[in-house]
Amino acid sequence: MERTSSDLVYEYVLDQIKTSELTADDKIQSENALSEALNVSRLSVRQALDKLEALGMITKVKGSGTYINNPKDIENLDAISHVVQMSNDDIASILEFRKYFESGNVKQFILNGSDSDRERLKEVVELMRQTSDKRDYGELDYQFHKIIAEGSKNNIVIRIQQILMTLLKEQQILLSELIGNAVGNEFHDVIYRAIDEKDMELASLLMVRHIEAALRSFKGLNERKDNGYSE
Amino acid sequence: MDTVKQPSEKVYDYVIEKIKSSEWKQGMKTASENELCAELEVSRVAVRQALEKLVALGLLVKRRGSGTYVNKVEAKTYLNSLMPILLLEGKDIFSVLEFRKFFEYGNIRMFIDNYNEELYDQLVEQYEIMKASVGEPDKFYTADYRFHSIIAEGTLNPIVIKINEILMDLLLKHQEILHHEIGPNVGLDYHERLLKAIADRDKELSSLLMLRHIEAAIGNLSDTLDS
């Protein structure tokens, strides 16, 4: 694809963000200044800024200018997650990725998690033990993994977790409904215990096994479906 | 936040709703700008802004001289929304490296699961380039990042590949600091040992070496930043 003048502006601003020349809350050059500096039309500048705005990188403030967003204000693109067509392969790839991702998260949780993170995790594990409602269980399962990611205190981890879970949330709840509490409970309990004992190696290995078990159940479900068994 | 919807938001929500309800299906042409103006009683500027946004997000695609079409929104497309967030969060180079520790640890294991001779040869090639270009940071680091990207590609996992793409782009932009503070020895030493372990398909050793590799980089970086 040929590069248009608006691509030029887009990459120019993006590079300034990548090199941290522009950071959160900074005001960027005016449309006029950009159009002069890059020798392109105002229309091209506007198109590029619209694109950056759509991607959540900048905000135009009427009568004031255009600013770089603060990452904490970027909303997840929830509206879009509803129109994403997830194939079984997509779900399997996400689970495959989560195997090592979450095993790293649990280590970072042990290192960096606060008392209140551990407290929250404990509560969720206890609620999981008590609930017999499958939908509730699925929601708690989702919370369990979210708290671990948040306790890592690593923004990159938290963001990736958020986005993947937005994509996976419905499937995750469905999966944990289908697989049932038995598999989940067993793992969540022992993972929590290993975290409580600050045993990083054990906690991360159990996490790998937990996601592997989920992946196997997921693949098993699909095979059964493919073989024509109805649910 | 305004509680009153901006005209362009009205258009945006309208299109999302059409796609969500499958009234507009993948590959279908959307209503024209004129039709949208009339239907929603908004200006053309508002329509154009909303469409521009939807194109940027990958929900619609414009074909010159033909019109606007509904794109297939795959998980991969959605992952593009990671890009701005990671770019803005990625200022903190330590959290990127800390994340990479476990990311790369998993990648090399998946790489060996899907071992492929051709990709192994490409790894060797990049290592040779690194060896030959110690005094040329640009060349050296391009090969260094290529090395890690080949491993990511060898996982055959689209999530890994996408995240790697974004991270490498980010790291390349920080290359100067990284080069200055970490130096070439960490890369050369570990890459050589990694190649041996990968050739033996030794998953445990490769992944442990990878972990140590990134840890060594983090160590060097924090040492110099402390002093």
CSV table of C-alpha atoms in Angstrom, one decimal:
chain,number,residue,atom,x,y,z
A,1,MET,CA,0.0,0.0,0.0
A,2,GLU,CA,1.3,3.5,-0.9
A,3,ARG,CA,1.9,5.8,2.0
A,4,THR,CA,-0.3,8.8,2.0
A,5,SER,CA,0.5,12.2,3.4
A,6,SER,CA,-1.8,11.4,6.3
A,7,ASP,CA,0.3,8.3,7.1
A,8,LEU,CA,3.3,10.5,7.2
A,9,VAL,CA,1.7,12.7,9.9
A,10,TYR,CA,0.5,9.7,11.8
A,11,GLU,CA,3.9,8.1,11.9
A,12,TYR,CA,5.5,11.3,12.8
A,13,VAL,CA,3.4,11.8,15.9
A,14,LEU,CA,3.6,8.1,16.8
A,15,ASP,CA,7.4,8.2,16.7
A,16,GLN,CA,7.4,11.2,19.1
A,17,ILE,CA,5.3,9.1,21.5
A,18,LYS,CA,7.5,6.0,21.1
A,19,THR,CA,10.7,8.0,21.9
A,20,SER,CA,9.0,9.6,24.8
A,21,GLU,CA,9.5,13.0,23.3
A,22,LEU,CA,5.8,13.3,23.8
A,23,THR,CA,4.3,11.8,27.0
A,24,ALA,CA,1.0,11.8,28.8
A,25,ASP,CA,-0.8,15.1,29.0
A,26,ASP,CA,1.6,16.8,26.6
A,27,LYS,CA,0.2,19.2,24.1
A,28,ILE,CA,1.1,18.3,20.5
A,29,GLN,CA,1.9,20.8,17.7
A,30,SER,CA,-1.1,22.6,16.2
A,31,GLU,CA,-2.6,21.4,12.9
A,32,ASN,CA,-1.0,24.4,11.2
A,33,ALA,CA,2.4,23.7,12.6
A,34,LEU,CA,2.2,20.1,11.6
A,35,SER,CA,1.1,20.9,8.2
A,36,GLU,CA,3.9,23.3,7.7
A,37,ALA,CA,6.6,21.1,9.3
A,38,LEU,CA,5.7,18.1,7.1
A,39,ASN,CA,4.6,20.0,4.1
A,40,VAL,CA,1.2,18.4,3.8
A,41,SER,CA,-2.3,19.7,3.7
A,42,ARG,CA,-4.4,20.4,6.8
A,43,LEU,CA,-6.8,17.8,5.7
A,44,SER,CA,-4.1,15.1,5.9
A,45,VAL,CA,-3.1,16.4,9.3
A,46,ARG,CA,-6.7,16.2,10.5
A,47,GLN,CA,-7.1,12.7,9.1
A,48,ALA,CA,-4.0,11.5,10.9
A,49,LEU,CA,-5.2,13.1,14.2
A,50,ASP,CA,-8.6,11.5,13.8
A,51,LYS,CA,-6.9,8.1,13.5
A,52,LEU,CA,-4.8,8.7,16.6
A,53,GLU,CA,-7.8,9.8,18.5
A,54,ALA,CA,-9.7,6.7,17.4
A,55,LEU,CA,-6.9,4.6,18.7
A,56,GLY,CA,-7.1,6.3,22.0
A,57,MET,CA,-3.7,8.1,21.9
A,58,ILE,CA,-4.8,11.7,21.9
A,59,THR,CA,-7.8,13.8,22.8
A,60,LYS,CA,-8.8,17.0,21.1
A,61,VAL,CA,-10.0,19.7,23.5
A,62,LYS,CA,-12.1,22.3,21.9
A,63,GLY,CA,-10.6,25.8,22.0
A,64,SER,CA,-7.4,24.5,23.6
A,65,GLY,CA,-5.5,22.0,21.5
A,66,THR,CA,-4.7,18.3,21.2
A,67,TYR,CA,-3.2,16.3,24.1
A,68,ILE,CA,-1.5,13.0,24.6
A,69,ASN,CA,-3.7,10.7,26.6
A,70,ASN,CA,-2.8,9.5,30.0
A,71,PRO,CA,-2.7,5.7,29.7
A,72,LYS,CA,-4.9,5.3,32.8
A,73,ASP,CA,-7.7,7.1,31.0
A,74,ILE,CA,-7.7,4.8,28.0
A,75,GLU,CA,-10.9,2.8,28.1
A,76,ASN,CA,-10.9,-0.7,26.8
A,77,LEU,CA,-12.5,-0.9,23.5
A,78,ASP,CA,-15.4,-2.8,24.9
A,79,ALA,CA,-17.8,-1.9,22.1
A,80,ILE,CA,-15.5,-3.6,19.7
A,81,SER,CA,-14.9,-6.7,21.7
A,82,HIS,CA,-18.6,-7.5,21.0
A,83,VAL,CA,-18.1,-7.6,17.3
A,84,VAL,CA,-14.9,-9.7,17.3
A,85,GLN,CA,-15.4,-13.0,15.8
A,86,MET,CA,-13.5,-15.5,17.9
A,87,SER,CA,-12.6,-18.7,16.3
A,88,ASN,CA,-11.7,-21.8,18.3
A,89,ASP,CA,-8.1,-21.4,17.2
A,90,ASP,CA,-8.1,-17.8,18.6
A,91,ILE,CA,-9.3,-19.1,22.0
A,92,ALA,CA,-6.7,-21.8,22.0
A,93,SER,CA,-3.9,-19.3,21.1
A,94,ILE,CA,-5.0,-17.1,23.9
A,95,LEU,CA,-5.0,-20.0,26.4
A,96,GLU,CA,-1.6,-21.1,25.1
A,97,PHE,CA,-0.2,-17.6,25.6
A,98,ARG,CA,-1.7,-17.3,29.0
A,99,LYS,CA,0.1,-20.5,30.1
A,100,TYR,CA,3.4,-18.7,30.5
A,101,PHE,CA,2.0,-15.2,30.9
A,102,GLU,CA,0.1,-16.2,34.0
A,103,SER,CA,2.9,-18.3,35.3
A,104,GLY,CA,5.0,-15.1,35.2
A,105,ASN,CA,2.2,-13.1,36.7
A,106,VAL,CA,1.9,-15.3,39.7
A,107,LYS,CA,5.6,-14.9,40.4
A,108,GLN,CA,5.4,-11.2,40.2
A,109,PHE,CA,2.3,-11.3,42.5
A,110,ILE,CA,4.3,-13.1,45.2
A,111,LEU,CA,7.1,-10.5,44.8
A,112,ASN,CA,5.0,-7.3,44.5
A,113,GLY,CA,1.5,-8.0,45.7
A,114,SER,CA,0.3,-6.0,48.7
A,115,ASP,CA,-1.5,-7.4,51.8
A,116,SER,CA,-4.8,-6.2,50.3
A,117,ASP,CA,-4.2,-8.0,47.1
A,118,ARG,CA,-3.6,-11.2,49.0
A,119,GLU,CA,-6.7,-10.5,51.1
A,120,ARG,CA,-8.8,-10.0,47.9
A,121,LEU,CA,-7.5,-13.2,46.5
A,122,LYS,CA,-8.3,-15.2,49.6
A,123,GLU,CA,-11.9,-13.9,49.6
A,124,VAL,CA,-12.4,-14.9,46.0
A,125,VAL,CA,-11.0,-18.4,46.7
A,126,GLU,CA,-13.3,-18.8,49.6
A,127,LEU,CA,-16.3,-17.6,47.6
A,128,MET,CA,-15.4,-20.1,44.9
A,129,ARG,CA,-15.5,-22.9,47.4
A,130,GLN,CA,-19.0,-21.9,48.6
A,131,THR,CA,-20.8,-21.2,45.4
A,132,SER,CA,-22.7,-23.8,43.5
A,133,ASP,CA,-23.9,-21.4,40.8
A,134,LYS,CA,-21.9,-22.0,37.7
A,135,ARG,CA,-22.3,-18.5,36.3
A,136,ASP,CA,-21.1,-17.0,39.6
A,137,TYR,CA,-18.2,-19.4,39.6
A,138,GLY,CA,-17.2,-18.3,36.2
A,139,GLU,CA,-17.2,-14.7,37.3
A,140,LEU,CA,-15.1,-15.5,40.3
A,141,ASP,CA,-12.7,-17.4,38.2
A,142,TYR,CA,-12.3,-14.3,36.1
A,143,GLN,CA,-11.7,-12.2,39.2
A,144,PHE,CA,-9.1,-14.7,40.5
A,145,HIS,CA,-6.8,-14.2,37.4
A,146,LYS,CA,-7.5,-10.5,37.3
A,147,ILE,CA,-6.3,-9.9,40.9
A,148,ILE,CA,-3.2,-11.9,40.2
A,149,ALA,CA,-2.4,-9.7,37.2
A,150,GLU,CA,-3.1,-6.5,39.2
A,151,GLY,CA,-0.9,-7.7,42.1
A,152,SER,CA,2.1,-7.9,39.7
A,153,LYS,CA,2.1,-4.1,39.8
A,154,ASN,CA,3.4,-4.2,36.2
A,155,ASN,CA,1.4,-2.0,33.9
A,156,ILE,CA,2.2,-3.9,30.8
A,157,VAL,CA,1.0,-7.1,32.5
A,158,ILE,CA,-2.2,-5.4,33.7
A,159,ARG,CA,-3.0,-4.0,30.3
A,160,ILE,CA,-2.5,-7.2,28.4
A,161,GLN,CA,-4.5,-9.1,30.9
A,162,GLN,CA,-7.4,-6.6,30.6
A,163,ILE,CA,-7.5,-6.8,26.8
A,164,LEU,CA,-7.2,-10.6,26.6
A,165,MET,CA,-9.9,-11.0,29.3
A,166,THR,CA,-12.2,-8.6,27.6
A,167,LEU,CA,-11.9,-10.8,24.6
A,168,LEU,CA,-12.2,-14.0,26.5
A,169,LYS,CA,-14.6,-13.1,29.2
A,170,GLU,CA,-17.7,-14.7,27.7
A,171,GLN,CA,-15.7,-17.8,26.7
A,172,GLN,CA,-14.0,-18.0,30.0
A,173,ILE,CA,-17.3,-18.0,31.9
A,174,LEU,CA,-18.8,-20.5,29.5
A,175,LEU,CA,-15.8,-22.7,29.8
A,176,SER,CA,-15.7,-22.7,33.5
A,177,GLU,CA,-19.5,-23.4,33.5
A,178,LEU,CA,-18.9,-26.4,31.2
A,179,ILE,CA,-15.8,-27.8,32.8
A,180,GLY,CA,-17.4,-27.3,36.2
A,181,ASN,CA,-16.0,-26.3,39.6
A,182,ALA,CA,-14.1,-29.5,40.3
A,183,VAL,CA,-11.1,-28.8,38.1
A,184,GLY,CA,-11.1,-25.1,38.8
A,185,ASN,CA,-11.5,-25.4,42.6
A,186,GLU,CA,-8.7,-27.9,42.9
A,187,PHE,CA,-6.2,-25.6,41.1
A,188,HIS,CA,-7.3,-22.3,42.6
A,189,ASP,CA,-7.0,-23.7,46.1
A,190,VAL,CA,-3.5,-25.1,45.6
A,191,ILE,CA,-2.3,-22.0,43.7
A,192,TYR,CA,-3.6,-19.8,46.5
A,193,ARG,CA,-1.8,-22.0,49.1
A,194,ALA,CA,1.5,-21.8,47.2
A,195,ILE,CA,1.1,-18.0,46.9
A,196,ASP,CA,0.4,-17.8,50.6
A,197,GLU,CA,3.5,-19.8,51.3
A,198,LYS,CA,5.4,-17.5,48.9
A,199,ASP,CA,6.5,-20.5,46.9
A,200,MET,CA,7.2,-19.0,43.5
A,201,GLU,CA,8.3,-22.1,41.7
A,202,LEU,CA,5.3,-24.2,42.9
A,203,ALA,CA,2.8,-21.4,42.3
A,204,SER,CA,4.0,-20.8,38.8
A,205,LEU,CA,4.1,-24.5,37.9
A,206,LEU,CA,0.6,-25.0,39.2
A,207,MET,CA,-0.6,-22.1,37.1
A,208,VAL,CA,0.9,-23.7,34.0
A,209,ARG,CA,-0.8,-27.0,34.8
A,210,HIS,CA,-4.1,-25.1,35.5
A,211,ILE,CA,-4.1,-23.4,32.1
A,212,GLU,CA,-3.0,-26.6,30.4
A,213,ALA,CA,-6.0,-28.4,32.0
A,214,ALA,CA,-8.3,-25.7,30.8
A,215,LEU,CA,-6.8,-25.9,27.3
A,216,ARG,CA,-7.3,-29.7,27.2
A,217,SER,CA,-10.9,-29.4,28.4
A,218,PHE,CA,-11.5,-26.7,25.8
A,219,LYS,CA,-10.1,-28.9,23.0
A,220,GLY,CA,-12.0,-31.9,24.3
A,221,LEU,CA,-15.3,-29.9,24.2
A,222,ASN,CA,-14.7,-29.0,20.6
A,223,GLU,CA,-13.9,-32.5,19.5
A,224,ARG,CA,-17.1,-33.7,21.1
A,225,LYS,CA,-19.0,-31.1,19.3
A,226,ASP,CA,-17.2,-31.9,16.0
A,227,ASN,CA,-18.1,-35.6,16.5
A,228,GLY,CA,-21.8,-34.6,16.5
A,229,TYR,CA,-22.6,-35.1,20.2
A,230,SER,CA,-25.0,-32.5,21.3
A,231,GLU,CA,-24.6,-30.7,24.5
B,1,MET,CA,-17.8,13.9,29.9
B,2,ASP,CA,-20.6,15.4,28.0
B,3,THR,CA,-23.9,13.6,28.5
B,4,VAL,CA,-25.1,14.8,25.2
B,5,LYS,CA,-23.9,12.6,22.4
B,6,GLN,CA,-21.7,14.3,19.8
B,7,PRO,CA,-23.0,13.9,16.3
B,8,SER,CA,-20.0,11.8,15.3
B,9,GLU,CA,-20.6,9.5,18.3
B,10,LYS,CA,-24.2,9.1,17.2
B,11,VAL,CA,-22.9,7.8,13.8
B,12,TYR,CA,-20.2,5.6,15.5
B,13,ASP,CA,-22.7,3.9,17.8
B,14,TYR,CA,-25.1,3.5,15.0
B,15,VAL,CA,-22.6,1.6,12.9
B,16,ILE,CA,-21.4,-0.5,15.8
B,17,GLU,CA,-25.0,-1.5,16.5
B,18,LYS,CA,-25.5,-2.5,12.8
B,19,ILE,CA,-22.5,-4.7,12.9
B,20,LYS,CA,-23.2,-6.2,16.3
B,21,SER,CA,-26.7,-7.1,15.2
B,22,SER,CA,-25.3,-8.6,12.0
B,23,GLU,CA,-27.6,-6.4,10.0
B,24,TRP,CA,-24.4,-5.3,8.3
B,25,LYS,CA,-22.4,-8.4,7.7
B,26,GLN,CA,-18.7,-8.8,6.9
B,27,GLY,CA,-17.9,-7.8,3.3
B,28,MET,CA,-21.1,-5.8,2.9
B,29,LYS,CA,-21.0,-2.3,1.7
B,30,THR,CA,-22.1,0.2,4.4
B,31,ALA,CA,-24.7,3.0,3.8
B,32,SER,CA,-23.1,5.9,1.9
B,33,GLU,CA,-22.1,9.1,3.7
B,34,ASN,CA,-25.1,10.8,2.2
B,35,GLU,CA,-27.5,8.2,3.5
B,36,LEU,CA,-26.0,8.3,6.9
B,37,CYS,CA,-26.3,12.1,7.0
B,38,ALA,CA,-29.9,11.9,6.1
B,39,GLU,CA,-30.8,9.0,8.4
B,40,LEU,CA,-29.1,10.4,11.5
B,41,GLU,CA,-29.6,14.1,10.7
B,42,VAL,CA,-26.0,15.0,11.2
B,43,SER,CA,-23.4,16.8,9.1
B,44,ARG,CA,-21.1,15.1,6.6
B,45,VAL,CA,-18.1,16.1,8.8
B,46,ALA,CA,-19.6,14.2,11.6
B,47,VAL,CA,-20.2,11.1,9.4
B,48,ARG,CA,-16.7,11.3,8.0
B,49,GLN,CA,-15.1,11.6,11.5
B,50,ALA,CA,-17.0,8.5,12.7
B,51,LEU,CA,-16.1,6.5,9.6
B,52,GLU,CA,-12.5,7.5,9.9
B,53,LYS,CA,-12.5,6.3,13.5
B,54,LEU,CA,-14.1,2.9,12.5
B,55,VAL,CA,-11.6,2.5,9.7
B,56,ALA,CA,-8.7,3.2,12.2
B,57,LEU,CA,-10.1,0.6,14.5
B,58,GLY,CA,-10.2,-1.9,11.7
B,59,LEU,CA,-14.0,-2.4,11.7
B,60,LEU,CA,-14.5,-0.8,8.3
B,61,VAL,CA,-12.4,-0.7,5.3
B,62,LYS,CA,-12.5,2.0,2.6
B,63,ARG,CA,-12.0,1.2,-1.1
B,64,ARG,CA,-11.1,4.1,-3.2
B,65,GLY,CA,-13.9,5.0,-5.7
B,66,SER,CA,-16.1,2.2,-4.4
B,67,GLY,CA,-17.2,2.9,-0.9
B,68,THR,CA,-16.9,1.6,2.6
B,69,TYR,CA,-17.2,-2.0,3.6
B,70,VAL,CA,-17.6,-4.0,6.8
B,71,ASN,CA,-14.3,-5.7,7.7
B,72,LYS,CA,-13.9,-9.0,9.3
B,73,VAL,CA,-13.0,-8.3,12.9
B,74,GLU,CA,-10.7,-11.0,14.1
B,75,ALA,CA,-9.0,-11.3,17.5
B,76,LYS,CA,-5.8,-10.1,15.8
B,77,THR,CA,-7.5,-6.8,14.7
B,78,TYR,CA,-8.7,-6.3,18.2
B,79,LEU,CA,-5.2,-6.8,19.6
B,80,ASN,CA,-4.2,-3.6,17.7
B,81,SER,CA,-5.9,-1.8,20.5
B,82,LEU,CA,-3.0,-3.0,22.6
B,83,MET,CA,-0.6,-0.8,20.6
B,84,PRO,CA,-1.5,2.7,21.9
B,85,ILE,CA,-1.8,1.4,25.5
B,86,LEU,CA,1.5,-0.4,25.4
B,87,LEU,CA,3.2,2.6,23.8
B,88,LEU,CA,2.0,5.0,26.4
B,89,GLU,CA,2.7,2.6,29.3
B,90,GLY,CA,6.0,1.5,27.8
B,91,LYS,CA,7.8,4.6,28.9
B,92,ASP,CA,8.8,2.6,31.9
B,93,ILE,CA,11.4,0.5,30.3
B,94,PHE,CA,11.7,-1.7,33.4
B,95,SER,CA,8.1,-2.9,33.3
B,96,VAL,CA,8.6,-3.8,29.6
B,97,LEU,CA,11.7,-5.8,30.4
B,98,GLU,CA,10.1,-7.4,33.5
B,99,PHE,CA,7.2,-8.5,31.3
B,100,ARG,CA,9.6,-9.8,28.6
B,101,LYS,CA,11.3,-12.1,31.1
B,102,PHE,CA,8.3,-14.4,31.3
B,103,PHE,CA,7.1,-13.7,27.8
B,104,GLU,CA,10.4,-14.8,26.2
B,105,TYR,CA,10.6,-17.7,28.6
B,106,GLY,CA,7.4,-19.0,27.2
B,107,ASN,CA,8.2,-18.1,23.6
B,108,ILE,CA,11.3,-20.2,23.5
B,109,ARG,CA,9.5,-23.2,24.9
B,110,MET,CA,6.8,-22.9,22.2
B,111,PHE,CA,9.5,-22.3,19.6
B,112,ILE,CA,11.0,-25.7,20.5
B,113,ASP,CA,7.6,-27.4,20.5
B,114,ASN,CA,7.2,-26.3,16.9
B,115,TYR,CA,10.9,-26.6,16.0
B,116,ASN,CA,11.7,-25.7,12.5
B,117,GLU,CA,15.1,-26.1,10.9
B,118,GLU,CA,14.7,-23.1,8.6
B,119,LEU,CA,14.0,-20.8,11.5
B,120,TYR,CA,17.0,-22.2,13.4
B,121,ASP,CA,19.2,-21.3,10.5
B,122,GLN,CA,17.8,-17.8,10.5
B,123,LEU,CA,18.7,-17.5,14.2
B,124,VAL,CA,22.3,-18.5,13.5
B,125,GLU,CA,22.4,-15.9,10.7
B,126,GLN,CA,21.3,-13.1,13.0
B,127,TYR,CA,23.8,-14.2,15.6
B,128,GLU,CA,26.6,-14.0,13.0
B,129,ILE,CA,25.5,-10.5,12.1
B,130,MET,CA,25.6,-9.5,15.7
B,131,LYS,CA,29.1,-10.9,16.1
B,132,ALA,CA,30.3,-9.0,13.1
B,133,SER,CA,28.8,-5.7,14.1
B,134,VAL,CA,29.7,-5.1,17.7
B,135,GLY,CA,30.9,-1.6,16.9
B,136,GLU,CA,27.8,-0.7,15.0
B,137,PRO,CA,24.9,-0.4,17.4
B,138,ASP,CA,22.2,0.1,14.7
B,139,LYS,CA,23.1,-3.1,12.9
B,140,PHE,CA,23.8,-5.0,16.1
B,141,TYR,CA,20.5,-4.2,17.7
B,142,THR,CA,18.5,-4.8,14.6
B,143,ALA,CA,20.0,-8.3,14.5
B,144,ASP,CA,19.4,-8.7,18.2
B,145,TYR,CA,15.7,-7.9,17.9
B,146,ARG,CA,15.4,-10.0,14.8
B,147,PHE,CA,16.7,-12.9,16.8
B,148,HIS,CA,14.0,-12.5,19.4
B,149,SER,CA,11.3,-11.9,16.8
B,150,ILE,CA,12.2,-15.1,14.9
B,151,ILE,CA,11.7,-16.9,18.2
B,152,ALA,CA,8.3,-15.2,18.6
B,153,GLU,CA,7.3,-16.1,15.0
B,154,GLY,CA,8.4,-19.7,15.6
B,155,THR,CA,5.8,-20.0,18.3
B,156,LEU,CA,3.1,-19.9,15.6
B,157,ASN,CA,0.9,-18.1,18.2
B,158,PRO,CA,-0.7,-15.0,16.8
B,159,ILE,CA,-1.0,-13.4,20.2
B,160,VAL,CA,2.7,-13.8,20.9
B,161,ILE,CA,3.6,-12.5,17.4
B,162,LYS,CA,1.4,-9.4,17.8
B,163,ILE,CA,2.7,-8.5,21.3
B,164,ASN,CA,6.2,-9.1,20.2
B,165,GLU,CA,5.8,-6.8,17.2
B,166,ILE,CA,4.6,-4.0,19.5
B,167,LEU,CA,7.3,-4.5,22.1
B,168,MET,CA,10.1,-4.7,19.6
B,169,ASP,CA,9.0,-1.5,18.0
B,170,LEU,CA,9.0,0.1,21.4
B,171,LEU,CA,12.4,-1.2,22.4
B,172,LEU,CA,14.0,-0.1,19.1
B,173,LYS,CA,13.0,3.4,19.9
B,174,HIS,CA,14.8,3.1,23.2
B,175,GLN,CA,17.7,1.5,21.6
B,176,GLU,CA,20.3,4.2,22.3
B,177,ILE,CA,19.8,4.1,26.1
B,178,LEU,CA,19.6,0.3,26.0
B,179,HIS,CA,22.8,0.0,24.0
B,180,HIS,CA,24.7,2.4,26.1
B,181,GLU,CA,23.6,0.9,29.4
B,182,ILE,CA,23.5,-2.8,28.6
B,183,GLY,CA,26.2,-3.2,26.1
B,184,PRO,CA,26.7,-5.9,23.5
B,185,ASN,CA,28.3,-8.6,25.6
B,186,VAL,CA,25.1,-9.8,27.3
B,187,GLY,CA,23.5,-10.4,23.9
B,188,LEU,CA,26.4,-12.2,22.3
B,189,ASP,CA,27.1,-14.4,25.2
B,190,TYR,CA,23.5,-15.5,25.8
B,191,HIS,CA,22.6,-15.8,22.2
B,192,GLU,CA,25.5,-18.2,21.6
B,193,ARG,CA,24.5,-20.4,24.6
B,194,LEU,CA,20.8,-20.2,23.5
B,195,LEU,CA,21.6,-21.4,20.1
B,196,LYS,CA,23.3,-24.5,21.5
B,197,ALA,CA,20.5,-25.3,23.8
B,198,ILE,CA,17.9,-24.8,21.0
B,199,ALA,CA,19.9,-27.1,18.7
B,200,ASP,CA,19.7,-29.8,21.4
B,201,ARG,CA,15.9,-29.0,21.7
B,202,ASP,CA,16.6,-28.6,25.4
B,203,LYS,CA,13.4,-26.8,26.5
B,204,GLU,CA,14.4,-26.5,30.1
B,205,LEU,CA,17.8,-25.2,29.5
B,206,SER,CA,16.8,-22.8,26.7
B,207,SER,CA,14.0,-21.2,28.7
B,208,LEU,CA,16.2,-20.9,31.8
B,209,LEU,CA,19.0,-19.3,29.7
B,210,MET,CA,16.4,-16.9,28.2
B,211,LEU,CA,15.3,-15.9,31.7
B,212,ARG,CA,18.9,-15.3,32.8
B,213,HIS,CA,19.5,-13.3,29.6
B,214,ILE,CA,16.7,-10.8,30.2
B,215,GLU,CA,17.6,-10.7,33.9
B,216,ALA,CA,21.2,-9.8,33.0
B,217,ALA,CA,20.0,-7.0,30.8
B,218,ILE,CA,17.8,-5.7,33.6
B,219,GLY,CA,20.7,-6.0,36.0
B,220,ASN,CA,23.1,-4.0,33.8
B,221,LEU,CA,20.5,-1.4,33.1
B,222,SER,CA,19.6,-0.8,36.8
B,223,ASP,CA,23.3,-0.8,37.8
B,224,THR,CA,24.1,2.0,35.4
B,225,LEU,CA,21.0,3.9,36.2
B,226,ASP,CA,21.7,3.7,39.9
B,227,SER,CA,25.2,5.0,39.7
